[in-house]
């Protein structure tokens, strides 16, 4: 019975898991520098996991918590204290699953020929300037988040 339970668990995790290989580009205004990394994003049933190529740590986002697991360490971050980081994960999930309800909760949506433009309203507008994204045939061409402090994050799905 134990083996059957384990097999059902593993099957259910893979059924609900969706994975993308991505390129992340971060620009920091204060440093006037751009940093690039590649990795994988796993969209699980109730969480998101991000791992970067060449890095042993894994970021696990669920609800208001971000768990950063290293090979021998674990750090838990309360994202109610870090709304920009929390919004990054909310946007990532909403874009990937085309969740219009989440978009409308935080943004005004405008469709252009090239991409979808999200203008924040409410408290989100105090730290996010604008969000742009484009998907073609369920593939994320890009998600770009421009922050008020002139920093920006861009995610592109790669093969």
Protein backbone atom coordinates (compact mmCIF):
# COMPACT_ATOMS: atom_id res chain seq x y z
CA UNK A 1 0.00 0.00 0.00
CA UNK A 2 2.87 2.37 0.82
CA UNK A 3 4.35 1.87 -2.66
CA UNK A 4 1.01 2.62 -4.29
CA UNK A 5 0.70 5.83 -2.25
CA UNK A 6 4.19 6.93 -3.26
CA UNK A 7 3.48 6.20 -6.93
CA UNK A 8 0.20 8.14 -6.80
CA UNK A 9 1.96 11.07 -5.13
CA UNK A 10 4.73 11.13 -7.74
CA UNK A 11 2.20 10.86 -10.56
CA UNK A 12 0.06 13.70 -9.16
CA UNK A 13 3.10 15.96 -8.74
CA UNK A 14 4.11 15.45 -12.37
CA UNK A 15 0.53 15.89 -13.65
CA UNK A 16 0.19 19.27 -11.96
CA UNK A 17 3.79 20.37 -12.57
CA UNK A 18 4.56 22.58 -15.52
CA UNK A 19 8.14 23.47 -16.25
CA UNK A 20 9.82 26.17 -18.33
CA UNK A 21 13.48 26.76 -19.02
CA UNK A 22 14.13 30.49 -18.86
CA UNK A 23 16.58 33.34 -19.20
CA UNK A 24 16.38 36.01 -16.51
CA UNK A 25 17.83 39.44 -17.06
CA UNK A 26 17.98 41.91 -14.17
CA UNK A 27 18.98 45.52 -14.54
CA UNK A 28 19.98 47.44 -11.40
CA UNK A 29 19.86 51.22 -11.81
CA UNK A 30 22.12 51.86 -8.79
CA UNK A 31 24.87 49.76 -10.38
CA UNK A 32 23.99 50.61 -13.97
CA UNK A 33 24.53 46.90 -14.66
CA UNK A 34 22.63 44.01 -16.16
CA UNK A 35 22.95 40.45 -14.86
CA UNK A 36 21.78 37.33 -16.73
CA UNK A 37 21.04 33.81 -15.51
CA UNK A 38 19.30 30.75 -16.88
CA UNK A 39 17.29 28.21 -14.96
CA UNK A 40 14.01 26.36 -14.58
CA UNK A 41 10.66 27.40 -13.20
CA UNK A 42 8.36 24.64 -11.99
CA UNK A 43 4.72 25.55 -11.54
CA UNK A 44 3.42 23.00 -9.06
CA UNK A 45 -0.16 22.63 -7.85
CA UNK A 46 0.15 25.18 -5.01
CA UNK A 47 3.64 26.59 -5.37
CA UNK A 48 6.40 27.77 -7.69
CA UNK A 49 9.98 26.53 -7.59
CA UNK A 50 12.88 28.28 -9.30
CA UNK A 51 16.35 26.84 -9.73
CA UNK A 52 19.22 28.51 -11.55
CA UNK A 53 21.76 26.70 -13.69
CA UNK A 54 25.07 26.35 -11.85
CA UNK A 55 23.51 27.12 -8.46
CA UNK A 56 22.55 24.47 -5.93
CA UNK A 57 19.90 26.57 -4.19
CA UNK A 58 16.17 26.37 -4.96
CA UNK A 59 13.60 29.13 -4.39
CA UNK A 60 10.20 27.81 -3.29
CA UNK A 61 7.28 30.23 -3.27
CA UNK A 62 3.97 29.38 -1.61
CA UNK A 63 1.42 31.88 -0.31
CA UNK A 64 3.30 34.53 1.68
CA UNK A 65 6.53 32.58 2.11
CA UNK A 66 9.67 32.17 0.07
CA UNK A 67 11.92 29.33 1.14
CA UNK A 68 15.49 29.48 -0.14
CA UNK A 69 17.00 26.03 0.14
CA UNK A 70 20.72 25.63 -0.20
CA UNK A 71 22.68 22.40 0.00
CA UNK A 72 23.08 22.76 3.77
CA UNK A 73 20.98 25.80 4.63
CA UNK A 74 17.39 26.95 4.50
CA UNK A 75 16.13 30.51 4.80
CA UNK A 76 12.45 31.46 5.10
CA UNK A 77 11.41 34.94 3.95
CA UNK A 78 8.05 36.45 4.90
CA UNK A 79 6.88 38.08 1.67
CA UNK A 80 4.32 40.25 3.43
CA UNK A 81 7.43 42.30 4.29
CA UNK A 82 8.71 42.20 0.68
CA UNK A 83 5.76 43.10 -1.59
CA UNK A 84 7.91 43.53 -4.72
CA UNK A 85 9.18 39.94 -4.48
CA UNK A 86 5.69 38.63 -3.76
CA UNK A 87 4.28 40.52 -6.75
CA UNK A 88 6.98 39.00 -8.97
CA UNK A 89 5.70 35.51 -8.13
CA UNK A 90 2.04 36.55 -8.42
CA UNK A 91 2.72 38.00 -11.87
CA UNK A 92 4.74 34.99 -12.99
CA UNK A 93 1.90 32.65 -12.07
CA UNK A 94 -0.83 34.91 -13.50
CA UNK A 95 0.99 35.31 -16.81
CA UNK A 96 1.79 31.64 -17.13
CA UNK A 97 -1.80 30.55 -16.40
CA UNK A 98 -3.49 33.55 -18.08
CA UNK A 99 -5.28 34.51 -14.87
CA UNK A 100 -7.22 37.63 -15.85
CA UNK A 101 -8.80 37.88 -12.39
CA UNK A 102 -5.40 38.43 -10.77
CA UNK A 103 -4.41 40.94 -13.44
CA UNK A 104 -7.58 42.96 -12.88
CA UNK A 105 -7.04 42.94 -9.10
CA UNK A 106 -3.76 44.82 -9.41
CA UNK A 107 -3.56 46.27 -12.93
CA UNK A 108 -5.31 47.99 -15.79
CA UNK A 109 -4.88 45.82 -18.89
CA UNK A 110 -4.14 47.17 -22.35
CA UNK A 111 -3.51 44.99 -25.37
CA UNK A 112 -1.21 46.29 -28.09
CA UNK A 113 -0.10 44.62 -31.32
CA UNK A 114 3.22 43.61 -29.78
CA UNK A 115 2.39 42.73 -26.16
CA UNK A 116 0.06 43.04 -23.18
CA UNK A 117 0.63 46.15 -21.05
CA UNK A 118 -0.27 46.14 -17.35
CA UNK A 119 -0.44 49.48 -15.53
CA UNK A 120 -0.58 49.02 -11.74
CA UNK A 121 -3.18 50.61 -9.53
CA UNK A 122 -3.53 50.85 -5.77
CA UNK A 123 -0.56 50.07 -3.56
CA UNK A 124 1.21 48.14 -6.34
CA UNK A 125 1.74 51.41 -8.22
CA UNK A 126 4.05 52.59 -5.44
CA UNK A 127 6.74 50.07 -6.46
CA UNK A 128 5.88 48.86 -9.99
CA UNK A 129 5.90 51.28 -12.91
CA UNK A 130 4.69 49.00 -15.72
CA UNK A 131 4.57 45.33 -16.73
CA UNK A 132 4.76 44.03 -20.29
CA UNK A 133 4.46 40.49 -21.49
CA UNK A 134 3.92 38.46 -24.62
CA UNK A 135 2.89 34.86 -25.13
CA UNK A 136 2.63 33.00 -28.40
CA UNK A 137 0.96 29.58 -28.44
CA UNK A 138 1.28 29.31 -24.62
CA UNK A 139 5.01 30.04 -24.81
CA UNK A 140 6.22 32.99 -22.76
CA UNK A 141 8.12 35.21 -25.17
CA UNK A 142 8.86 37.63 -22.34
CA UNK A 143 7.67 39.09 -19.07
CA UNK A 144 9.22 42.43 -18.16
CA UNK A 145 8.60 44.19 -14.86
CA UNK A 146 9.80 47.78 -14.61
CA UNK A 147 10.05 49.04 -11.05
CA UNK A 148 9.63 52.62 -9.86
CA UNK A 149 13.29 52.76 -8.78
CA UNK A 150 14.27 52.12 -12.46
CA UNK A 151 15.33 48.49 -11.83
CA UNK A 152 13.78 45.90 -14.15
CA UNK A 153 13.42 42.16 -14.48
CA UNK A 154 12.88 40.34 -17.75
CA UNK A 155 12.06 36.64 -18.07
CA UNK A 156 12.13 34.82 -21.42
CA UNK A 157 11.22 31.21 -21.98
CA UNK A 158 13.97 29.38 -23.86
CA UNK A 159 14.04 25.96 -25.45
